[in-house]
Coordinates of C-alpha atoms in Angstrom, one line a residue:
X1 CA -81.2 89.4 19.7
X2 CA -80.0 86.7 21.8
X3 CA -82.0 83.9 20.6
X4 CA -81.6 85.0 17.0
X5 CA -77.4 84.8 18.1
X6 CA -78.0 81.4 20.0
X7 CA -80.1 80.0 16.8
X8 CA -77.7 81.2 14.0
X9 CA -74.5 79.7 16.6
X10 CA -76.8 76.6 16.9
X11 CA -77.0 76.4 13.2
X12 CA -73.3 77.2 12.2
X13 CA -72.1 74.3 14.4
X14 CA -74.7 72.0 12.5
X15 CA -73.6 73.0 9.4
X16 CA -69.6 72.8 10.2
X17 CA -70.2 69.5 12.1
X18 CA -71.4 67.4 9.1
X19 CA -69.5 64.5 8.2
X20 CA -67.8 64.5 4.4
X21 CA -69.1 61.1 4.2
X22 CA -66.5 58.5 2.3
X23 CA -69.6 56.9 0.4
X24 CA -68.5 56.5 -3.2
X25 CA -70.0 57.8 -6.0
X26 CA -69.8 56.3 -9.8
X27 CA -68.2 57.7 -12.5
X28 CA -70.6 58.3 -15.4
X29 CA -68.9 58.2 -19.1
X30 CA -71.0 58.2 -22.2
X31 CA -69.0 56.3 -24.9
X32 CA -71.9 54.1 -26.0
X33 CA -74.3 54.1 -28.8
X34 CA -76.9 52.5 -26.6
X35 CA -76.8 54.0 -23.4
X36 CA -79.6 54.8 -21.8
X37 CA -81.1 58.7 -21.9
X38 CA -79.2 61.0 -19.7
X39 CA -82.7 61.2 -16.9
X40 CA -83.3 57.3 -16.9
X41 CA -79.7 57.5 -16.1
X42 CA -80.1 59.3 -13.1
X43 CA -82.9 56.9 -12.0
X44 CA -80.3 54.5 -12.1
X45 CA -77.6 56.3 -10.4
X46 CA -80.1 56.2 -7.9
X47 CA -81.1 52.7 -8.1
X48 CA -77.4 52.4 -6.9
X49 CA -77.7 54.6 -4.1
X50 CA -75.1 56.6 -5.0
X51 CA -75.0 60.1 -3.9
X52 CA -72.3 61.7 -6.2
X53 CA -71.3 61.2 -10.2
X54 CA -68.4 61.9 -12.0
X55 CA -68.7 63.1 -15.5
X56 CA -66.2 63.4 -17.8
X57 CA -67.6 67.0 -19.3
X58 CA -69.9 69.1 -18.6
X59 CA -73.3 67.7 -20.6
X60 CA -75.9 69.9 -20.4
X61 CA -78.8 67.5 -20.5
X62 CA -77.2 65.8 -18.1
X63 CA -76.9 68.8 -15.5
X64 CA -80.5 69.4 -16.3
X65 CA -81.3 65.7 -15.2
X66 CA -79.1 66.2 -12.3
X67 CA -81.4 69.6 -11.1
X68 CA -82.9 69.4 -7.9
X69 CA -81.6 65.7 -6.7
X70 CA -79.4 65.5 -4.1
X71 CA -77.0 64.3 -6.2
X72 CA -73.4 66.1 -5.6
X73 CA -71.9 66.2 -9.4
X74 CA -67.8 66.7 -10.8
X75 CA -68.3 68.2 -14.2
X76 CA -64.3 68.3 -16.3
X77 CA -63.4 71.2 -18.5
X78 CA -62.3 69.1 -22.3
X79 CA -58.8 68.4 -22.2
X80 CA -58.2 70.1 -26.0
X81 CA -59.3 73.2 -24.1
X82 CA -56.9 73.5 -21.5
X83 CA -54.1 75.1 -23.7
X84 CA -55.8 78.3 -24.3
X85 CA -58.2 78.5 -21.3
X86 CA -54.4 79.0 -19.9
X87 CA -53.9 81.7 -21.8
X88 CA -57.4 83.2 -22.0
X89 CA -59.1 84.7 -18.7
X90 CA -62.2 85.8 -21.0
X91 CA -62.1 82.1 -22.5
X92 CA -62.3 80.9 -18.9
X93 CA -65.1 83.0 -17.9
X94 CA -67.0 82.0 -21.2
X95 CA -66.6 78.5 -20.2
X96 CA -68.1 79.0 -16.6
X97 CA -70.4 81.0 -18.0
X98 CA -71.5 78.6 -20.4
X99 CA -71.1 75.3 -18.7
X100 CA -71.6 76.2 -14.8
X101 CA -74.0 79.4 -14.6
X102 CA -76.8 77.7 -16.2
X103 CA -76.9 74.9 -13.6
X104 CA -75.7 76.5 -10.9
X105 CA -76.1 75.9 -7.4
X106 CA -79.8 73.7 -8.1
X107 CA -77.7 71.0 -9.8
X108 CA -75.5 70.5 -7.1
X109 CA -71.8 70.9 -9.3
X110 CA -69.0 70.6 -6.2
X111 CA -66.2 69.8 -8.1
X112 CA -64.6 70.7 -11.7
X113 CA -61.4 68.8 -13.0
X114 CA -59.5 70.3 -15.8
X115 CA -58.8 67.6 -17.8
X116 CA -58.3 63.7 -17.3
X117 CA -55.4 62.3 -16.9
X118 CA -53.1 65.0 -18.4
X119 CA -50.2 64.0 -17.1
X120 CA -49.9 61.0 -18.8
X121 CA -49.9 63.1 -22.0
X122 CA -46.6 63.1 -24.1
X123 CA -47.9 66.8 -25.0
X124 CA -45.2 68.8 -23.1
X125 CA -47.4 72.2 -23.9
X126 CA -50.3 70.6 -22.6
X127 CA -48.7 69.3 -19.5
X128 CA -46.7 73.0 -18.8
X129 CA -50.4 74.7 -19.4
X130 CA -52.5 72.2 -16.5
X131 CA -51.8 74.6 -13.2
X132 CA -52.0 77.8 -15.2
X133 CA -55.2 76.5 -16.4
X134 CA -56.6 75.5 -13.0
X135 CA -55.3 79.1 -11.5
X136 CA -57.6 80.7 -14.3
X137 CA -60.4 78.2 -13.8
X138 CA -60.7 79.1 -9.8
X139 CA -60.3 82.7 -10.7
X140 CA -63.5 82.9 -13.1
X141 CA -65.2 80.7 -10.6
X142 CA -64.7 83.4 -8.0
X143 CA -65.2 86.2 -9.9
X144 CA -68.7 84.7 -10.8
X145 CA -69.5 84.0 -7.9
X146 CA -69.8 80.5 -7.8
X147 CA -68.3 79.5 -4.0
X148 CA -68.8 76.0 -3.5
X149 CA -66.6 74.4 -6.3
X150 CA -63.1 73.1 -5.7
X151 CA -61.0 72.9 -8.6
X152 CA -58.9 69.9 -9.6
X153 CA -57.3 67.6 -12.3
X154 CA -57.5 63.7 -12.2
X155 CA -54.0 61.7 -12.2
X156 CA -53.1 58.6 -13.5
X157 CA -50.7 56.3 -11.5
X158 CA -47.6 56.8 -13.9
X159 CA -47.4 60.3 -12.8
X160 CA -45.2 58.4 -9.7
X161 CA -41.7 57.3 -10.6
X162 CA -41.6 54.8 -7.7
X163 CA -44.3 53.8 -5.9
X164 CA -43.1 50.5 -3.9
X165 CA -42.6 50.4 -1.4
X166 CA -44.9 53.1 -0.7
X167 CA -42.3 55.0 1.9
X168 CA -40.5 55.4 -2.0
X169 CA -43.2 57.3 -3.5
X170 CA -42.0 59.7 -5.8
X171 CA -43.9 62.1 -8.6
X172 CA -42.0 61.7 -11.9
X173 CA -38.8 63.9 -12.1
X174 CA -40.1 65.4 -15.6
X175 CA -43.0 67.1 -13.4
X176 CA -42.3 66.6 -10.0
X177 CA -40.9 70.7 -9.6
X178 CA -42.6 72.0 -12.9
X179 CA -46.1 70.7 -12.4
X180 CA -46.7 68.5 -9.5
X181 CA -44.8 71.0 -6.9
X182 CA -47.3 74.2 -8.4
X183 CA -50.8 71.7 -8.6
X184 CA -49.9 70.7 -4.7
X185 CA -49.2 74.4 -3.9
X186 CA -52.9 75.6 -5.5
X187 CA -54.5 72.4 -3.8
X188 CA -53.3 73.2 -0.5
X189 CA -54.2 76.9 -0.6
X190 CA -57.9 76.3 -2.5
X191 CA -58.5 73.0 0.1
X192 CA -59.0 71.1 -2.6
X193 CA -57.9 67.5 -3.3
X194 CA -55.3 65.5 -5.6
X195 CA -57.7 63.2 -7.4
X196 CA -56.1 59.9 -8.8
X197 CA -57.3 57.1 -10.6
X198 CA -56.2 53.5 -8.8
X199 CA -56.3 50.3 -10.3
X200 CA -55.1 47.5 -8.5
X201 CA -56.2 45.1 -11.8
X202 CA -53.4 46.7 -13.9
X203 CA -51.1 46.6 -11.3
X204 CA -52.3 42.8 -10.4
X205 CA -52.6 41.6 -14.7
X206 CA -49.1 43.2 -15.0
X207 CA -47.2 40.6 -12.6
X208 CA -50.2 38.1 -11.6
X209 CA -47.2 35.7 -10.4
X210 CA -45.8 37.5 -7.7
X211 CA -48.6 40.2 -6.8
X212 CA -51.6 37.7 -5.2
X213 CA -55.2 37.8 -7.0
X214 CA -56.7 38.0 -3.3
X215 CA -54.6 40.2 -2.2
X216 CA -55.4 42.8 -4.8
X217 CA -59.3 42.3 -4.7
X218 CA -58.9 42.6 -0.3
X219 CA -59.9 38.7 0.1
X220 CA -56.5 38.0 1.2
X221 CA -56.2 36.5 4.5
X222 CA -52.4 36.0 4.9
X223 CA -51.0 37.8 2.6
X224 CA -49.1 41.4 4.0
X225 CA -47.1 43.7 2.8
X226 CA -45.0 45.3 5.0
X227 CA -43.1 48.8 4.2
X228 CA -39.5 48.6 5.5
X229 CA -39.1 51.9 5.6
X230 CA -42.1 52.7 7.7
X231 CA -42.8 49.2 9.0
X232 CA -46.3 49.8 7.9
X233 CA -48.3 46.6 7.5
X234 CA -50.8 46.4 4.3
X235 CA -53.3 44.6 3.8
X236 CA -54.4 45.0 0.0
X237 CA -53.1 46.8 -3.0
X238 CA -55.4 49.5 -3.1
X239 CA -54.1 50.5 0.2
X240 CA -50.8 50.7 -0.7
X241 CA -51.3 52.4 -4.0
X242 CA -53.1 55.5 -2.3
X243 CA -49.9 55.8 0.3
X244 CA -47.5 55.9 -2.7
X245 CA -49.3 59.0 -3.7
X246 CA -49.2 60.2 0.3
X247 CA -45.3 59.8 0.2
X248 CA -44.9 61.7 -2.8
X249 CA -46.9 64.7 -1.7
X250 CA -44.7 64.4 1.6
X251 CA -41.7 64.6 -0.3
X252 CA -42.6 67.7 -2.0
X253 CA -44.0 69.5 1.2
X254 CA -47.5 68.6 1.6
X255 CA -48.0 65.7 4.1
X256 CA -51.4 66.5 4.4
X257 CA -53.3 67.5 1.4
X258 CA -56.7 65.6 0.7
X259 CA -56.9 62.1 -1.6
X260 CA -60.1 61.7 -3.8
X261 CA -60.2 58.3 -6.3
X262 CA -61.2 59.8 -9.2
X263 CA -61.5 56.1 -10.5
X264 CA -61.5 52.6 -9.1
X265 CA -63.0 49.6 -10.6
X266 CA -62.4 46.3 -11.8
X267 CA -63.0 45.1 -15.1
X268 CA -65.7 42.4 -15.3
X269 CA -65.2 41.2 -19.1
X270 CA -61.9 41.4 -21.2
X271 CA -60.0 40.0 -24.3
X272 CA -58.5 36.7 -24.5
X273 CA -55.1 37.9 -23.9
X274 CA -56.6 39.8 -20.3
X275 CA -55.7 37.9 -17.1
X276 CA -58.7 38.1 -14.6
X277 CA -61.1 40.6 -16.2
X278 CA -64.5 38.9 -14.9
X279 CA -67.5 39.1 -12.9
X280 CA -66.7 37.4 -9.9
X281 CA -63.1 39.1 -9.7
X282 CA -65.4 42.3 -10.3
X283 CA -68.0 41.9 -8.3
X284 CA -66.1 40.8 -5.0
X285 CA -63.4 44.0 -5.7
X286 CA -66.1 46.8 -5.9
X287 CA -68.0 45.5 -3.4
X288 CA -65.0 45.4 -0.8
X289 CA -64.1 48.5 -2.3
X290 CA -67.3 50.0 -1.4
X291 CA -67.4 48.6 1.8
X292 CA -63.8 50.3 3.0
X293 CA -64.7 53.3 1.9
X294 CA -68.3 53.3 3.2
X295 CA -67.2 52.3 6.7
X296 CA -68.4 54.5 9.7
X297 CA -65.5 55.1 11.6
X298 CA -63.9 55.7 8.4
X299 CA -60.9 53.3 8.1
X300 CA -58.1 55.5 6.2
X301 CA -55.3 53.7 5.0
X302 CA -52.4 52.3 6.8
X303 CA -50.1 55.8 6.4
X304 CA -53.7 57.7 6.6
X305 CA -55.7 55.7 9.5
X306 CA -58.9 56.6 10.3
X307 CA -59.4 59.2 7.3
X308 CA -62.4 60.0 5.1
X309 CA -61.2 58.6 1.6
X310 CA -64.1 59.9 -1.1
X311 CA -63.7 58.0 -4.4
X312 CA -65.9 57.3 -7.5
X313 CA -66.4 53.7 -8.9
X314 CA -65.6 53.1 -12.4
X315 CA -68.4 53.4 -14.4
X316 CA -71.8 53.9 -14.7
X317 CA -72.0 51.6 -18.0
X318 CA -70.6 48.9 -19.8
X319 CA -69.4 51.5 -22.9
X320 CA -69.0 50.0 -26.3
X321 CA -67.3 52.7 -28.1
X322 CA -64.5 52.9 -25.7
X323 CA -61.1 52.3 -27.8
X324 CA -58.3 49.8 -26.3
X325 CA -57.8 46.0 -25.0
X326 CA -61.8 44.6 -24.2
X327 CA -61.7 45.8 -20.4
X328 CA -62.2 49.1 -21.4
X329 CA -65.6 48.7 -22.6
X330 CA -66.3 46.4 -19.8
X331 CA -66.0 48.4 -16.3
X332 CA -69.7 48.8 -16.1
X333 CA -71.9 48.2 -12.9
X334 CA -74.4 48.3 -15.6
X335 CA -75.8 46.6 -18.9
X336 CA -76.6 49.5 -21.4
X337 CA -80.1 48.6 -20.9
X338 CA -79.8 49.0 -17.4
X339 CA -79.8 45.8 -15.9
X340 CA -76.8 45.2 -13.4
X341 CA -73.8 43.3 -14.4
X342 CA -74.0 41.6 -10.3
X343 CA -75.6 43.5 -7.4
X344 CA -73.7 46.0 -6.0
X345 CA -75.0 48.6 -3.4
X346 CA -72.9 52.4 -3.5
X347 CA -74.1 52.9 0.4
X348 CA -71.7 50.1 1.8
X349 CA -75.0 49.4 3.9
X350 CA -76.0 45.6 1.6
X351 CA -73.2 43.5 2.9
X352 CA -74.7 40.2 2.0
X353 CA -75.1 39.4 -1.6
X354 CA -77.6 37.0 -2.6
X355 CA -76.7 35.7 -5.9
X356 CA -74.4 33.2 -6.8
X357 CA -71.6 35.0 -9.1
X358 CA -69.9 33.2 -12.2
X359 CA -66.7 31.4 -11.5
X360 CA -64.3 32.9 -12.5
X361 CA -62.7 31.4 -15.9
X362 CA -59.7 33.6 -16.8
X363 CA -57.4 34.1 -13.5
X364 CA -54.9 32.2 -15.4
X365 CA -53.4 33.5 -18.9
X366 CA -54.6 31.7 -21.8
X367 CA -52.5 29.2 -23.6
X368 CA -53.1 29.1 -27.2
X369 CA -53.5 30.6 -30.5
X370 CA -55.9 33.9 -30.8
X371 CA -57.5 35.7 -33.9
X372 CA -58.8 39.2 -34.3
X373 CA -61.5 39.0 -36.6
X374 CA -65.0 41.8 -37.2
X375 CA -67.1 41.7 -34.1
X376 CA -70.6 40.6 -34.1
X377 CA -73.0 44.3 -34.9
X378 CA -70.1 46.0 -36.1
X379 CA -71.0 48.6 -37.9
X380 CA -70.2 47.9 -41.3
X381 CA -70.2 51.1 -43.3
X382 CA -67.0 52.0 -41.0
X383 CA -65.0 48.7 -42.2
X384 CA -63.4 49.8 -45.4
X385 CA -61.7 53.2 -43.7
X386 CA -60.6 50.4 -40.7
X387 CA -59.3 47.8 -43.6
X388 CA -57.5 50.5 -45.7
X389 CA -55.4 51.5 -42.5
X390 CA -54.7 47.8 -41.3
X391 CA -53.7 47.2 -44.7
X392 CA -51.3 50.3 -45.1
X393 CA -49.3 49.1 -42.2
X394 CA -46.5 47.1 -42.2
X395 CA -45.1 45.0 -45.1
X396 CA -47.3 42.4 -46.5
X397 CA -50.0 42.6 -44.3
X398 CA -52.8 42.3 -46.6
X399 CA -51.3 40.8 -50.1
X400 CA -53.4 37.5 -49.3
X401 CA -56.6 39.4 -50.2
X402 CA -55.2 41.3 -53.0
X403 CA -56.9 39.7 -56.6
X404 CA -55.3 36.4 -56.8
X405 CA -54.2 35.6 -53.4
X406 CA -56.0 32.6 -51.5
X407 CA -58.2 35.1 -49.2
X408 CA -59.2 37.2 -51.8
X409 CA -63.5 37.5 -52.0
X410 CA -64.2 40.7 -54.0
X411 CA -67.7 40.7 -52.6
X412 CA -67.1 39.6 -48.8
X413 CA -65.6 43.1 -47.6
X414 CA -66.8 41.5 -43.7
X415 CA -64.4 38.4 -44.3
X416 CA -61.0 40.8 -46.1
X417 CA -61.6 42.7 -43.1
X418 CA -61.1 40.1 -40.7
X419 CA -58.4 39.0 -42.4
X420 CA -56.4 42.1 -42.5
X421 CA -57.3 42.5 -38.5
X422 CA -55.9 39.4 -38.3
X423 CA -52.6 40.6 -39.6
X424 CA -52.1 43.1 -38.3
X425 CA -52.3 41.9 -34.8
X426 CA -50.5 39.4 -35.5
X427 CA -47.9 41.5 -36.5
X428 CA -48.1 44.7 -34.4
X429 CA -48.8 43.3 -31.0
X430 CA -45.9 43.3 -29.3
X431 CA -44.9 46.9 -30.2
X432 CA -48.9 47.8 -28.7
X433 CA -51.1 46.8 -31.4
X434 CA -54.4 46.2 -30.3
X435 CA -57.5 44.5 -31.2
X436 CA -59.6 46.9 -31.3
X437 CA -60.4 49.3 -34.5
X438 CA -62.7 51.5 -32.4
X439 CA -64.6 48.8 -31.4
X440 CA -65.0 47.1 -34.8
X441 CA -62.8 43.9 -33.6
X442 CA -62.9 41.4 -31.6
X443 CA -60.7 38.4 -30.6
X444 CA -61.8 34.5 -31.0
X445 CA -60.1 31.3 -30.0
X446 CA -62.2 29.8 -32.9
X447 CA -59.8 29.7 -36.4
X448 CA -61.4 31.4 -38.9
X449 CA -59.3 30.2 -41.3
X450 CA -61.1 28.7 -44.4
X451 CA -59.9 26.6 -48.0
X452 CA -56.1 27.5 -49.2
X453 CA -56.5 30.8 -46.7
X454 CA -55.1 30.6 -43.6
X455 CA -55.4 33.6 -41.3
X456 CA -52.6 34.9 -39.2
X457 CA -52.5 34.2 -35.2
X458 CA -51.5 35.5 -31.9
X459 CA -49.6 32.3 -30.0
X460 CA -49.9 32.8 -26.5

């Protein structure tokens, strides 16, 4: 009986003595119509020695590609569910049931966020229904016995109201004691984590003159910013945007609850009217990135030192039907056929890259006139719904294709379309208008203006 007491002590203090390694994992999002299949994924997730993914539900085919690795996965409950899984015990346990059970523990599910980026949401039923959600999600979990899964939600930075300098970080006061106070108290008490998603590039491309490039992709030598508050010293932005989120917990009671990135990246491709979306400015900020958080001792953060800070890099693939500016469909360590964007190693352990990376081309805005016109492999069956609504808005937008105008070709529905993309940009940009059409646009620098028709432009 002894031995069997001194084996099972020997083996408890193994167990409770492993290090929660800070290695990041990659988020994995699926908004491509040429990705690759969801197990030559997980070959590649491999190929990047990562040893955790993200998804952003909870794919089935995936999980079954997942079984039996030692892959550690966060699967998210849809955000259009979260409303009545608040209200709905038995529509909780049907989800677990559904999405969990099946996979559980052989794919190795650790963590389930309900929702993405709620928060952000003008939906005020949505936002009021997150915790109670969350409560019902950890109940079901428990109740089926599932043990080893913390419950979360994923945070965007605009949940702060003030966030510099980072002693001033403060939740938003439209959910800092309604939401933020509740989520922090269910954290705390389940030992889970507050997951947020940190972008130093939209923080950088917001103010590129008086935030420093190098300073937000941690090559700055010389530049500091120090907290006058706490006379903390930082070294790069990504520090000081996790500490915002530090001070704000603080401020609501809970100094010490757990930070996991949901999502950090850098985009390495972008439109012409995105500052600094590249591969170089890519490359060098994921691979730092990857090396602060792979280090062993773990570095922390200045208001944090020495902490474990987990995180997932942002994404898996380049994703071509993501909707927005061009850098959202270009955060990919990955081509969709697999081939990497630059070399990049998840296990911090490669710190000397090979290859000679692009120089960088766009770190300064672009001067000059831009036009949103079809992109190349657009799908052209989808134009005329995309042409009828860019033509609906507005006054005038489209009356220079209309019969008789100078752009009007009755049998070119490829060339009215970019004409009426065009025009609207033109007109709706600075009230948020993008070039986009769910993917169907692009921009060009090259006037595609022809005879008496002259095509509306973006004058940067």
């Amino acid at each position: 009986m002894s031995l069997l007491l001194l084996l099972a002590l020997s083996l408890l203090i193994s167990v409770s003595g492993a290090k929660f390694s800070g290695r990041p994992g990659v988020n994995y999002g699926q908004l491509g119509n040429n990705l690759p299949s969801p197990a030559d994924s997980v070959n590649l997730i491999k190929s990047l020695n990562a040893k955790r993914v993200k998804l952003y539900d909870a794919n089935p085919k995936i999980l079954t590609a997942l079984n039996g690795t030692d892959i550690t996965v966060s699967v998210m409950v849809p955000n259009e569910l979260i409303v009545n899984i608040s209200k709905s015990e038995s529509l909780s346990d049907d989800w677990i049931r559904s999405n969990i059970l099946p996979f559980y523990p052989t794919t190795k599910i650790r963590y389930l966020l309900v929702g993405n980026e709620i928060l952000s949401s003008p939906d005020s039923e949505l936002k009021s229904s997150l915790v109670l959600a969350m409560r019902k999600i950890q109940r079901s979990l428990k109740s089926l016995g599932v043990k080893k899964v913390k419950v979360g939600t994923s945070l965007a930075v605009d949940v702060l109201q003030s966030s510099f300098p980072p002693s001033s970080g403060e939740f938003r006061s439209d959910i800092s004691g309604l939401v933020m106070k509740p989520m922090l108290q269910f954290l705390n008490r389940t030992k889970s984590f507050l997951f947020v998603d940190v972008y130093p590039y939209f923080a950088w491309a917001q103010d590129p003159t008086h935030v420093d490039l190098d300073y937000a992709i941690f090559e700055s030598t010389n530049v500091t910013v120090t907290d006058p508050v706490t006379n903390l010293t930082y070294h790069n932005l990504f520090d000081q945007m996790i500490d915002a989120f530090v001070f704000a917990m603080k401020r609501l009671g809970y100094p010490d609850l757990r930070i996991w990135v949901a999502e950090t990246g850098w985009p390495n491709n972008g439109d012409y009217d995105q500052i600094g979306a590249n591969i170089y400015n890519a490359a060098t900020y994921n691979r730092n990135v990857v090396k602060k958080l792979a280090a062993d001792p773990p570095v922390g953060t200045p208001a944090r030192p020495g902490k474990v800070l987990p995180a997932f890099v942002f994404a898996l693939y380049n994703e071509n039907q993501k909707t927005g500016p061009g850098t959202e469909r270009h955060f990919g360590l990955l081509h969709p056929n697999g081939t990497q964007v630059y070399g990049i190693d998840l296990s911090g352990k490669t710190t000397d890259y090979k290859e000679s990376l692009p120089a960088p081309e766009n770190n300064e805005l672009y001067k000059g006139k831009i036009w949103c016109v079809v992109a190349k492999g657009a799908n052209w069956t989808q134009l005329g719904d995309a042409l009828s609504y860019a033509c609906s808005q507005g006054n005038n937008t489209c009356d220079p294709i209309q019969r008789g105008g100078p752009c009007h070709k009755p049998d070119l529905t490829v060339l009215h379309a970019s004409y009426a993309f065009s025009s609207y940009w033109a007109q709706f940009r600075k009230t948020g208008g993008t070039c986009s059409f769910n993917g169907l646009a692009t921009q060009t620098i090259k006037d595609p203006s022809y005879g008496r028709c002259e095509f509306p432009s973006v004058t940067l």
